XYZ file of C-alpha atoms in Angstrom:
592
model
C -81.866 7.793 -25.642
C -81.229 8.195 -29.361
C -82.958 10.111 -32.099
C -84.442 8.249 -34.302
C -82.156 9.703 -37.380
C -79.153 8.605 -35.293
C -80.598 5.089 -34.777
C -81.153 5.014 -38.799
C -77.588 5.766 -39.149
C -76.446 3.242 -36.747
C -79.023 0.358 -38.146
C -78.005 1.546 -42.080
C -74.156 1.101 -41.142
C -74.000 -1.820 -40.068
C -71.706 -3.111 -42.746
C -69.001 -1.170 -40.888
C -69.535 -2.990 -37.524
C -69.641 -6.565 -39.470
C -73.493 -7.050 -38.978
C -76.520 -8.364 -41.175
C -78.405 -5.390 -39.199
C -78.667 -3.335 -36.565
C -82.187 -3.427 -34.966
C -84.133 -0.569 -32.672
C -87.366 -1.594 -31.404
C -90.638 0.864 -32.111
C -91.063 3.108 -29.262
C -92.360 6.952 -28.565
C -89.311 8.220 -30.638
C -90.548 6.220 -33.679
C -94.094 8.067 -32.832
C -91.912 11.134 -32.737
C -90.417 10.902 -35.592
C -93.223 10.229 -37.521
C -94.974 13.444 -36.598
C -92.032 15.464 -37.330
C -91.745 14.291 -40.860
C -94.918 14.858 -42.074
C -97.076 11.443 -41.273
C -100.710 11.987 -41.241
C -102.168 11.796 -37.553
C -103.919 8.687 -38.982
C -101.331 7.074 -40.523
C -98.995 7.835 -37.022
C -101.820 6.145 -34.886
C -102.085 2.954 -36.925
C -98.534 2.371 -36.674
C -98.557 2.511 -32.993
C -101.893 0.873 -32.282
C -100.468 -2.162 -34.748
C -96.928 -2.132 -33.251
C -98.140 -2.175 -29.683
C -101.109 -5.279 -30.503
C -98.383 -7.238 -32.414
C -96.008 -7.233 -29.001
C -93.626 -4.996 -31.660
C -93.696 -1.923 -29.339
C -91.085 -0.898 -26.724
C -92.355 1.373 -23.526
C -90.059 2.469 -21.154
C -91.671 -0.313 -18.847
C -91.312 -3.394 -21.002
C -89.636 -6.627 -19.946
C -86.079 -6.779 -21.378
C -86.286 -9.083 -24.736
C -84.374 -12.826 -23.991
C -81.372 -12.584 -25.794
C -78.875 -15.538 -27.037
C -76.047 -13.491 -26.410
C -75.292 -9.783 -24.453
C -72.379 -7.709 -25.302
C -71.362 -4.689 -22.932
C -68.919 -1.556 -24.131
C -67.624 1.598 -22.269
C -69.107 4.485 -23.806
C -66.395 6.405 -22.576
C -64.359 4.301 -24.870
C -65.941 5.532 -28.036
C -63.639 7.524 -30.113
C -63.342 9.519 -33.434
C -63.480 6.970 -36.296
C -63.362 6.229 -40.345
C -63.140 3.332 -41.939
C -61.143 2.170 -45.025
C -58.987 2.323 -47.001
C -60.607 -0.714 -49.410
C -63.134 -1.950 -46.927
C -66.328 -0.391 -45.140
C -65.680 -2.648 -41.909
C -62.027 -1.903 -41.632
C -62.053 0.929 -38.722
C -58.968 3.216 -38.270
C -59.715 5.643 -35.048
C -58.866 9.290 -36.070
C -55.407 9.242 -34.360
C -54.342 6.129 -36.180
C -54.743 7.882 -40.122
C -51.488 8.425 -40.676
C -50.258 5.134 -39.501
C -52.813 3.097 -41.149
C -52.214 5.140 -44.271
C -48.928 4.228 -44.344
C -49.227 0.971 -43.447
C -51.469 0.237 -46.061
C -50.349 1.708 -49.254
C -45.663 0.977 -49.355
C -45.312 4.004 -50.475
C -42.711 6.767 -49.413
C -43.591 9.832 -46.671
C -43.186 13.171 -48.296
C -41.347 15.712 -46.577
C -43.460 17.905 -44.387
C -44.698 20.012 -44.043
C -45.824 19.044 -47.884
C -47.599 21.245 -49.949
C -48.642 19.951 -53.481
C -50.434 16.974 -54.541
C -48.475 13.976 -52.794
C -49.075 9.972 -51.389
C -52.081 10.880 -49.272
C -53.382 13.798 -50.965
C -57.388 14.151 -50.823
C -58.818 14.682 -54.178
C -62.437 13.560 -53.720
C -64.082 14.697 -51.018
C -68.148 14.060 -51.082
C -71.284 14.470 -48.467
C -72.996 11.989 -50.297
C -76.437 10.310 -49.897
C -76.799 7.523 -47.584
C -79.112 7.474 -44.539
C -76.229 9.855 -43.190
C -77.377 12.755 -45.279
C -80.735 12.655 -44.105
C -80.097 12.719 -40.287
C -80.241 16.922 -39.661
C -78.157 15.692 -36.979
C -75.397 14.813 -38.550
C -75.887 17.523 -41.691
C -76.390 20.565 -39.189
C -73.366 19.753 -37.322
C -71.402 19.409 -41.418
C -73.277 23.249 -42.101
C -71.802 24.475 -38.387
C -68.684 23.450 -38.630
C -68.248 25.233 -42.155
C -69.832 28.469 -41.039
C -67.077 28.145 -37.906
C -64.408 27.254 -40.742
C -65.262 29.965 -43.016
C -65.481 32.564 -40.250
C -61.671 31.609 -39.308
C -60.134 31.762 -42.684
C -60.328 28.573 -43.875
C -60.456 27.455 -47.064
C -60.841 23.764 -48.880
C -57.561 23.005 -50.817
C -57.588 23.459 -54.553
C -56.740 20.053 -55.654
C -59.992 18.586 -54.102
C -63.255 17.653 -55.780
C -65.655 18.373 -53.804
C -69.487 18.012 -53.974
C -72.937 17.562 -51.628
C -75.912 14.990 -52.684
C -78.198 14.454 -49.705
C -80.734 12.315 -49.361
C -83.893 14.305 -48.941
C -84.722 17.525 -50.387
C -86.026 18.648 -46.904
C -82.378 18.753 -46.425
C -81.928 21.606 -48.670
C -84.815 23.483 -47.011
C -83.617 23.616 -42.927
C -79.652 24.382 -44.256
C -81.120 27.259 -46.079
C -83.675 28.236 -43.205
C -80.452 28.021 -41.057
C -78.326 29.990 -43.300
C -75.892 27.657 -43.476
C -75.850 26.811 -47.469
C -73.396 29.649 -48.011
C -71.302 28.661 -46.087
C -71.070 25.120 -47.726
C -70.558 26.859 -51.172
C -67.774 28.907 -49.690
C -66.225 25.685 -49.289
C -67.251 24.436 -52.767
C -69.368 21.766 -51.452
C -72.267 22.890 -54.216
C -75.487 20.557 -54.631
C -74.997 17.703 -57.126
C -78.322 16.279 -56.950
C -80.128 13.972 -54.472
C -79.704 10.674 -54.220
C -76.717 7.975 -55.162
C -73.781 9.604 -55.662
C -69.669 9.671 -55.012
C -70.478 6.305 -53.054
C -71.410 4.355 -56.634
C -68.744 6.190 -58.742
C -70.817 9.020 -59.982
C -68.693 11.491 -59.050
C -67.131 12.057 -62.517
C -63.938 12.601 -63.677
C -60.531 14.191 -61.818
C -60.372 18.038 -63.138
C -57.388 16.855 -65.900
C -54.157 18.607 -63.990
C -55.286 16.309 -60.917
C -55.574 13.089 -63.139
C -52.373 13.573 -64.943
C -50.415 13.880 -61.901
C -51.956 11.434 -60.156
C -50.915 8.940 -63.416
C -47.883 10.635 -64.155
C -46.308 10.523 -60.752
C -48.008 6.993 -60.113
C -49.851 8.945 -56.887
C -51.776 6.809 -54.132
C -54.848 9.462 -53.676
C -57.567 9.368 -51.094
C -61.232 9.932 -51.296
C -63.295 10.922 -48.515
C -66.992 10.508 -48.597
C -69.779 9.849 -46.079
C -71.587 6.831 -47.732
C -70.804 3.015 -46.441
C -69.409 1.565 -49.362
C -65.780 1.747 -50.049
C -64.708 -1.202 -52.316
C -61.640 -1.041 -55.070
C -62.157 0.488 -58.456
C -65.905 1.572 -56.951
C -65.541 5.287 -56.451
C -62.686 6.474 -58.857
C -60.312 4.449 -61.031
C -57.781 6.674 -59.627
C -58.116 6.835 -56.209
C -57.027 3.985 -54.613
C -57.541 4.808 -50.890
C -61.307 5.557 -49.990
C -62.375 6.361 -46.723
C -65.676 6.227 -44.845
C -66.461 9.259 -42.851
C -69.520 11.247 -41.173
C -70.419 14.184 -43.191
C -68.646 16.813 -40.840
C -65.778 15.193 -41.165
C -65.786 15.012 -45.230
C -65.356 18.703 -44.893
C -62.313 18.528 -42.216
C -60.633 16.564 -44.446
C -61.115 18.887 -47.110
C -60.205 21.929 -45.193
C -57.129 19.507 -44.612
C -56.317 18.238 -47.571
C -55.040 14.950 -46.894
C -55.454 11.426 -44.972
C -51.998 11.686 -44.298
C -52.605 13.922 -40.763
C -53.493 13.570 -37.163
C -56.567 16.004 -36.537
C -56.933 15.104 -32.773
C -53.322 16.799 -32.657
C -52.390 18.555 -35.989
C -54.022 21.694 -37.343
C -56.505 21.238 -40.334
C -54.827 24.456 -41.886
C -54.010 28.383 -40.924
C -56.497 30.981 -41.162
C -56.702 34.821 -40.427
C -53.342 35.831 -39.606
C -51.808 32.441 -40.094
C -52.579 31.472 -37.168
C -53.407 27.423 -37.033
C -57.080 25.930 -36.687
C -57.419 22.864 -35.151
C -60.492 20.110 -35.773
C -61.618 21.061 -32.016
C -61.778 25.035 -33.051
C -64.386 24.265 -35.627
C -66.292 21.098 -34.333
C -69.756 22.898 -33.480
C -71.413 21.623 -29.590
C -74.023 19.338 -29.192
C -75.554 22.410 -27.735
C -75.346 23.981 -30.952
C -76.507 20.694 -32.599
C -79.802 20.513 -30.705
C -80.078 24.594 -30.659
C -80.244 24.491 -34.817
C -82.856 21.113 -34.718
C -84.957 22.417 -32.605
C -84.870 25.934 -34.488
C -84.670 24.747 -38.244
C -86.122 21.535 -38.659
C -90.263 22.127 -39.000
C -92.685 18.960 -39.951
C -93.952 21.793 -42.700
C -90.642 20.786 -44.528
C -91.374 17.440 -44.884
C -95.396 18.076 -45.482
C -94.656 20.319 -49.093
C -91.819 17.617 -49.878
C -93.347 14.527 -49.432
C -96.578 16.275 -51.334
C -94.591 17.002 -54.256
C -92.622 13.926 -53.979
C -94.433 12.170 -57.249
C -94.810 15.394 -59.178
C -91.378 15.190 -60.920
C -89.499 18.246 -62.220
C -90.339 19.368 -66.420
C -87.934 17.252 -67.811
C -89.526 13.748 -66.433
C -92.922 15.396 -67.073
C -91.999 15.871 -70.720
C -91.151 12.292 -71.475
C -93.593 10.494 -74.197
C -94.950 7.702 -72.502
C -95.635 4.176 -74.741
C -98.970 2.779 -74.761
C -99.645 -0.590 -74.632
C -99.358 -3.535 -72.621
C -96.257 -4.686 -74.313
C -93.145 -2.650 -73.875
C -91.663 -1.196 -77.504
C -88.191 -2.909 -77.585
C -86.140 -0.407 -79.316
C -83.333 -2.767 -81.161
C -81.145 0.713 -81.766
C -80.957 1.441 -77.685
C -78.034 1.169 -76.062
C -79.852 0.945 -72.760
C -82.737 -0.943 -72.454
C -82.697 -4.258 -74.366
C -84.762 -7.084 -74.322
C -83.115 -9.894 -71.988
C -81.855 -13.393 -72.990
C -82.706 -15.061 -70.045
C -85.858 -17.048 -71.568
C -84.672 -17.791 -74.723
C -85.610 -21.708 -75.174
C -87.708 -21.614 -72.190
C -90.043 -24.754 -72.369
C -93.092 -24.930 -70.088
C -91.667 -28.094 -68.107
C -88.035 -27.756 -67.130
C -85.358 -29.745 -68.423
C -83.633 -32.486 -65.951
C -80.659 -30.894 -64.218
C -77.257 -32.405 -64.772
C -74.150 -33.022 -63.798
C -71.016 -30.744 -65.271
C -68.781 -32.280 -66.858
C -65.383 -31.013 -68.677
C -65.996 -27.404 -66.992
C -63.044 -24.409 -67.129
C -62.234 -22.266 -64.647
C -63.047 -18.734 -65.989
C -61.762 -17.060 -62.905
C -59.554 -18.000 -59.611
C -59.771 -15.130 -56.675
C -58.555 -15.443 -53.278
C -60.468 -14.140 -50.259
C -63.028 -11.558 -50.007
C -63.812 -11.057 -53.457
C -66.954 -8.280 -53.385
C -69.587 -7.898 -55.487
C -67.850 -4.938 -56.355
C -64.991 -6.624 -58.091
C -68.099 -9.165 -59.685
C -70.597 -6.891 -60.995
C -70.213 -3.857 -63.302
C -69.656 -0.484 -61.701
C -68.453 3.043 -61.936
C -67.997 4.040 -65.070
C -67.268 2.458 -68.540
C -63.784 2.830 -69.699
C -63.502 3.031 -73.549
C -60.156 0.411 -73.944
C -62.761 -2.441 -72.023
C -65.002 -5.091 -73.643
C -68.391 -2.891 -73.195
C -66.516 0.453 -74.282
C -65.723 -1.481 -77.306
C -69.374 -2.238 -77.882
C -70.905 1.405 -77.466
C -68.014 2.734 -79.643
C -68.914 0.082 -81.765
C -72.289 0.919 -82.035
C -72.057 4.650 -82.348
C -71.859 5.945 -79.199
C -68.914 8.319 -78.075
C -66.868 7.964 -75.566
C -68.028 11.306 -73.482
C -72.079 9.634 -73.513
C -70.648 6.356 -72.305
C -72.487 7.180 -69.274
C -72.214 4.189 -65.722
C -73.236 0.794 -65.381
C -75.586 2.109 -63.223
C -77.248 3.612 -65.847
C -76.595 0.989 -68.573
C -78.007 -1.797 -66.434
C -81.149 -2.226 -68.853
C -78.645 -3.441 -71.487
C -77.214 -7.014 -70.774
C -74.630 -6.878 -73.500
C -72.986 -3.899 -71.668
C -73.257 -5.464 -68.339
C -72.035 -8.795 -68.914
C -69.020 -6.907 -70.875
C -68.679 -5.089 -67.615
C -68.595 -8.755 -65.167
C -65.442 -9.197 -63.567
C -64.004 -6.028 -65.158
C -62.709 -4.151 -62.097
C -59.630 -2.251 -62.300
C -58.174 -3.975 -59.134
C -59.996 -7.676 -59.553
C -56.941 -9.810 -59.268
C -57.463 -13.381 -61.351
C -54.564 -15.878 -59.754
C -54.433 -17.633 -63.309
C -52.917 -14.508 -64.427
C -50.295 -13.334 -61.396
C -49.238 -10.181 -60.711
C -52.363 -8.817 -63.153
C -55.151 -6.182 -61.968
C -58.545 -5.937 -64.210
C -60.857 -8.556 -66.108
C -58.373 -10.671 -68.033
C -57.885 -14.261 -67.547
C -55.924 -16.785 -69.255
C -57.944 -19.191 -72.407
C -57.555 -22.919 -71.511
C -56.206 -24.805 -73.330
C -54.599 -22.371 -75.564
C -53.135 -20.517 -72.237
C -53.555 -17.432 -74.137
C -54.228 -14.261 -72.049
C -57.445 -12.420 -72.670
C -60.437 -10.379 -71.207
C -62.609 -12.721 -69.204
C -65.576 -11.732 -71.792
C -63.419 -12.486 -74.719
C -62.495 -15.965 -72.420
C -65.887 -16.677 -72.020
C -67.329 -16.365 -75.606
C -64.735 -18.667 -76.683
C -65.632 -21.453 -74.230
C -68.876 -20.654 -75.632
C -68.352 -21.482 -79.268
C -67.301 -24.609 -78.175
C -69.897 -25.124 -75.085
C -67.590 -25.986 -72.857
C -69.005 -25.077 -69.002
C -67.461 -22.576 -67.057
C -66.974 -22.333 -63.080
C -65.291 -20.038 -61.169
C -62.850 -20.862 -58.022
C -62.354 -18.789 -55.001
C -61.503 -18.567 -51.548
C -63.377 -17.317 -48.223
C -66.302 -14.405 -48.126
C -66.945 -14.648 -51.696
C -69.645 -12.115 -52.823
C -69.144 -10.022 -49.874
C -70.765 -6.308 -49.701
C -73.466 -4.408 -51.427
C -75.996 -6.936 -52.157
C -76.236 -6.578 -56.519
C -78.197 -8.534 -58.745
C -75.977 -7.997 -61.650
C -72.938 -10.228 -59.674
C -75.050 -13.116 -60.268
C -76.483 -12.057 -63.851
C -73.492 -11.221 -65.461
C -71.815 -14.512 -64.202
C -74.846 -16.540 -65.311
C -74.809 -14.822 -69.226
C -70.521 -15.413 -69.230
C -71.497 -19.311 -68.732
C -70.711 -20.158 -65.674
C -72.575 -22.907 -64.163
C -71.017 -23.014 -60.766
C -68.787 -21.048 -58.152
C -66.574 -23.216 -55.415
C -65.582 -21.079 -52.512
C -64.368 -21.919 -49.360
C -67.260 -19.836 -47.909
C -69.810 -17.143 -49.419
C -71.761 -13.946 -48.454
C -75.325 -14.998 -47.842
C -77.457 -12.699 -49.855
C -75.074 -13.517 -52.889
C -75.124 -17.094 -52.422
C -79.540 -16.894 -52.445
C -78.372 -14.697 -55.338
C -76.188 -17.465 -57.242
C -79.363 -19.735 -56.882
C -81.569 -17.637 -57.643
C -80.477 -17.256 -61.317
C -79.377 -20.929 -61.199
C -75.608 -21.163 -60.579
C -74.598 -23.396 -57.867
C -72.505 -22.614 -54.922
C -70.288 -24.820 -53.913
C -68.712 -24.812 -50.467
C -65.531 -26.643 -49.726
C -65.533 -29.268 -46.757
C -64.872 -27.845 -43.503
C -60.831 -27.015 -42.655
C -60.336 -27.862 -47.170
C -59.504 -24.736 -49.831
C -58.469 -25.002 -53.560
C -55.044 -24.961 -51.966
C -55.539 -28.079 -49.914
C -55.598 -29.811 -53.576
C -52.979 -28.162 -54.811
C -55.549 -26.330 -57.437
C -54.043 -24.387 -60.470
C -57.055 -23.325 -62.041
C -55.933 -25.168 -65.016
C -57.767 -28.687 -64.272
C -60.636 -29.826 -66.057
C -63.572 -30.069 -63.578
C -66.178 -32.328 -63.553
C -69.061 -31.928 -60.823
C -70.871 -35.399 -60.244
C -74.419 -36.102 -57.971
C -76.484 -33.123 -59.450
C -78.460 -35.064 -61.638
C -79.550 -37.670 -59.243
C -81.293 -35.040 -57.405
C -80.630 -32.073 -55.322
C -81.609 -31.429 -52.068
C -80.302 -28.631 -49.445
C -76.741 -29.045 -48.196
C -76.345 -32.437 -50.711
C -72.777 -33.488 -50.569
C -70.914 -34.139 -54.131
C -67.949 -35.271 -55.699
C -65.737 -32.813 -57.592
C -62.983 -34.441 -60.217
C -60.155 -31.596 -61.364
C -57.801 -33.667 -64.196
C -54.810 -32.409 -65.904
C -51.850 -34.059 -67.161
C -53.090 -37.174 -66.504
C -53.521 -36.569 -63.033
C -56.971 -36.472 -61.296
C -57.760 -35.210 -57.670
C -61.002 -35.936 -56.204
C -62.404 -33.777 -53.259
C -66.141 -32.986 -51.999
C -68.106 -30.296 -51.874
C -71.103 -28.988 -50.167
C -74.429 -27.808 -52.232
C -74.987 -24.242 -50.658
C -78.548 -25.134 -52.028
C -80.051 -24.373 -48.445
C -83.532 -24.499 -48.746
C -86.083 -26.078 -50.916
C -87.041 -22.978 -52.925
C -83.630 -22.385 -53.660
C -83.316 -25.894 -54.618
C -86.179 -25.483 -57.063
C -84.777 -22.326 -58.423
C -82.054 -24.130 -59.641
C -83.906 -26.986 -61.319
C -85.614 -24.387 -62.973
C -82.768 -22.612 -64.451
C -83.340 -19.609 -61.708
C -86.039 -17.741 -59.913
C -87.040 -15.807 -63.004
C -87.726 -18.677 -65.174
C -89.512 -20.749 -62.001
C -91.866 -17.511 -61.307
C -92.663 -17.150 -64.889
C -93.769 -21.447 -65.510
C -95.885 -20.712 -62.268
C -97.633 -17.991 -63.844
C -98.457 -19.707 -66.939
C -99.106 -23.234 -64.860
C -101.921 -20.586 -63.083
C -103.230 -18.968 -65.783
C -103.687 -22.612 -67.577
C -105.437 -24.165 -64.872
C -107.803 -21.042 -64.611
């Protein structure tokens, strides 16, 4: 009985609901859909003839699928919800905020009723694109319910940054055909852009009175935004508490002002006449919902949108093009540069072997994301790759993201483990990329760390503890790793996509045994490893024996090869999947 749209959201959230995915079968409302958004009639009937000759398509008649395992939930029991404050799959029901606010962050509860910047405070609030902002759904019922707040006297508090970055640009077209933009901009939330936005930390800077009091009064801030990522240090280096909402609600908690409130009970603020609005005053019906889809939302929308989709604006369209078939590598670029990873490269790979006198670069507990791993945000001038764009010219206001950076290894693999709230256990009671140099025990960033072992080739690993590599799946958590020197990560478990990751640019996971952790052996971090049984062979799930010595003391303990599959396997004998693609293609081209 669901929209398609509303199925998209569903499927596309699913790491808020602890899933690898969340699947809806191809039925009439795919066929629907389709029409509606601009699909040739062509195009729409291949899909369904295919779908229903590959057994793919669900009619209303169709035998139920055979399923390992059925779950069954009231709907009645479905409730108001966000999630956060650090992680997209921790859910807090509307009437919990305050409680889970507080029981998150120790910080003190301000008198009320409060009315400056406080513990709590919302200063980010952002519709930004996910599949959530291009459901009309979902961003008619965000229009309504500002048109309903305007039209009572509501206004977003001053303190808050607020923006909107849908998805589609067919977005733009049935909120203006519905008249509700204005009403949007009377609450400040202006288009940004489309596309990635607040969720990957491109929201820009605090307006400077915000960020000084936030710093100056040591502030625990909130961010509200509707993507599905929330991790620390990912949206703003100042906001510590991020929470996942659906784009209606970004603006209620605008209008409000803070995380630190009750809507299903509290007012969101006091309009014409003081008089107090409540969440329920404003929330616009399904009726209304429907009434503004059915009205607004034309297939024309998405015909002149998708036609135009390739055309670019006059900027793109102005950009000199290089001609050749060998890209220009510009050795003054601070963006694009040419890669190390097949420097030395032979044509036949040399034999893998076993690691012996390795450091520990890093030691994290549980749940260590590929947020905290891989560069994100944006690039603060006192870190290792601010250092190397001011070095190389480049001021501090063009330092740009990561994101956009991501062409330029030596800025990325500055950026590896450099997140504001990473916490390395050989340095305790420390937050950011610094570890401590073995055997000098001298404290330093992990990039400084890691060109040190360097010089002296010593091989680096990295310990940690359950759901390593957890969240977004990024390509840079297992590049930047790989160019620091590390040659191997022991966890007591790992995200799966990461772990294919880790092989796949040849660094090996290591799993501890079964019911066995770093603190089983009493691990300090400060042991010298040695990793035995690689070079006799790998295969998937191969057990071997791990050697930590310090102080004349050794432990011994096993580990499992989280090699678990052939390919990956062969990845790693090649050095990674880059390096075994590329020895394919010349092996081809030589034989032909």
């Amino acid at each position: 009985c669901l929209s398609l749209p509303d199925r998209a959201v569903i499927a596309n959230m699913a790491p808020e609901y602890g899933a690898t995915m969340g699947f809806f079968p191809v039925d009439e409302e795919t066929i629907r859909f389709l029409a509606l958004s601009g699909r040739s009639a062509e195009h729409v009937k291949l899909v369904e003839s295919y779908c229903k000759n590959q057994g793919l398509f669900r009619a209303a008649n169709s035998r139920n699928p055979d399923y390992s395992e059925t779950i069954e939930f009231d709907l009645s029991g479905v409730e108001p919800c966000l999630a956060g404050p650090k992680r997209p799959q921790d859910r807090v029901a509307l009437r919990n905020m305050r409680t889970s606010f507080y029981g998150s962050f120790s910080v003190p509860v301000p008198p009320r009723p409060a009315k400056t910047l406080m513990h709590g405070s919302v200063v980010l609030a952002s519709i930004t694109s996910c599949t959530n902002t291009s459901n009309p759904s979902l961003m008619l019922a965000a229009g309504l319910l500002a048109k309903k707040a305007v039209q009572k006297g509501l206004r977003v508090k001053p303190y808050v940054k607020t923006s909107l970055a849908p998805g589609s640009q067919v977005v733009t077209d049935y909120l203006n055909a519905a008249g509700l933009t204005k009403f949007l901009e009377k609450l400040k939330f202006h288009l940004v852009g489309y596309g990635c936005a607040t969720c990957i930390g491109n929201s820009g800077p605090l307006p400077e009175p915000v960020s000084r009091a936030v710093e100056e009064n040591q502030l625990v801030v909130c961010s509200v935004l509707s993507g599905n990522r929330n991790f620390e240090g990912r949206i703003n280096p100042l906001v510590k508490a991020n929470y996942l909402a659906s784009p209606p609600l970004v603006i209620a908690y605008a209008l409000a002002g803070k995380m630190d409130i009750d809507l299903s009970t509290e007012p969101l603020g006091f309009g014409k006449n003081r008089k107090p609005v409540f969440l329920k005053d404003v929330w616009p019906s399904r009726k209304e919902i429907h009434g503004a889809l059915k009205k607004f939302v034309k297939k024309a929308m998405f015909e002149k949108r998708y036609a135009q989709a390739h055309k670019g604006d006059k900027n793109w369209n102005s950009l000199s093009v290089p001609q050749g078939h060998m890209f220009p590598w510009d050795e003054s670029s601070t963006y694009i540069k040419n890669p190390p990873y097949f420097e030395g490269l032979s044509l036949v790979p040399e034999p893998v072997s076993d690691i012996k006198n390795a450091r520990v670069l890093a030691l994290f507990g549980d749940s260590v994301t590929t947020d905290h791993i891989s560069p994100a945000g944006n690039i603060p001038l006192s870190g290792p790759a601010g250092q190397y764009l001011a070095a190389h010219g480049v001021k501090t206001e063009d330092f740009n993201s990561y994101g956009s950076r991501r062409g330029n290894h030596e800025v990325m693999v500055r950026g590896t483990f450099a997140n504001i709230r990473i916490r390395n256990l050989l340095l305790p009671g420390t937050e950011g990329g610094m570890t401590l140099h073995l055997p000098s025990n001298a404290p330093m960033t992990i990039f400084e760390a890691s060109q040190k072992y360097k010089s002296n080739k010593t091989p680096l690993i990295v310990l940690a503890g359950k759901e390593y590599g957890t969240g977004s799946s990024r390509d840079w958590a297992a590049k930047g790793p790989k160019l620091l020197g590390i040659q191997a990560v022991i966890a007591e478990s790992f995200e799966r996509i990461h772990r294919s990751n880790l092989a796949g640019m040849g660094i090996l996971p290591l799993q501890f045994m079964p019911g066995e952790s770093r603190e089983t052996f009493q691990l300090t971090g400060k042991e010298v490893f040695d990793i035995i049984g690689i070079q006799d062979g790998l295969s998937p799930k191969k057990v071997l024996k791990v050697t930590a010595r310090q102080n004349g003391s050794c432990i011994c303990f096993d580990v499992i090869t989280r090699l678990d599959t052939p390919v990956e396997a062969d990845y790693f004998r090649n050095g990674g999947i880059l390096q075994t693609v590329l020895r394919k293609l010349v092996a081809n081209h030589a034989s032909s």
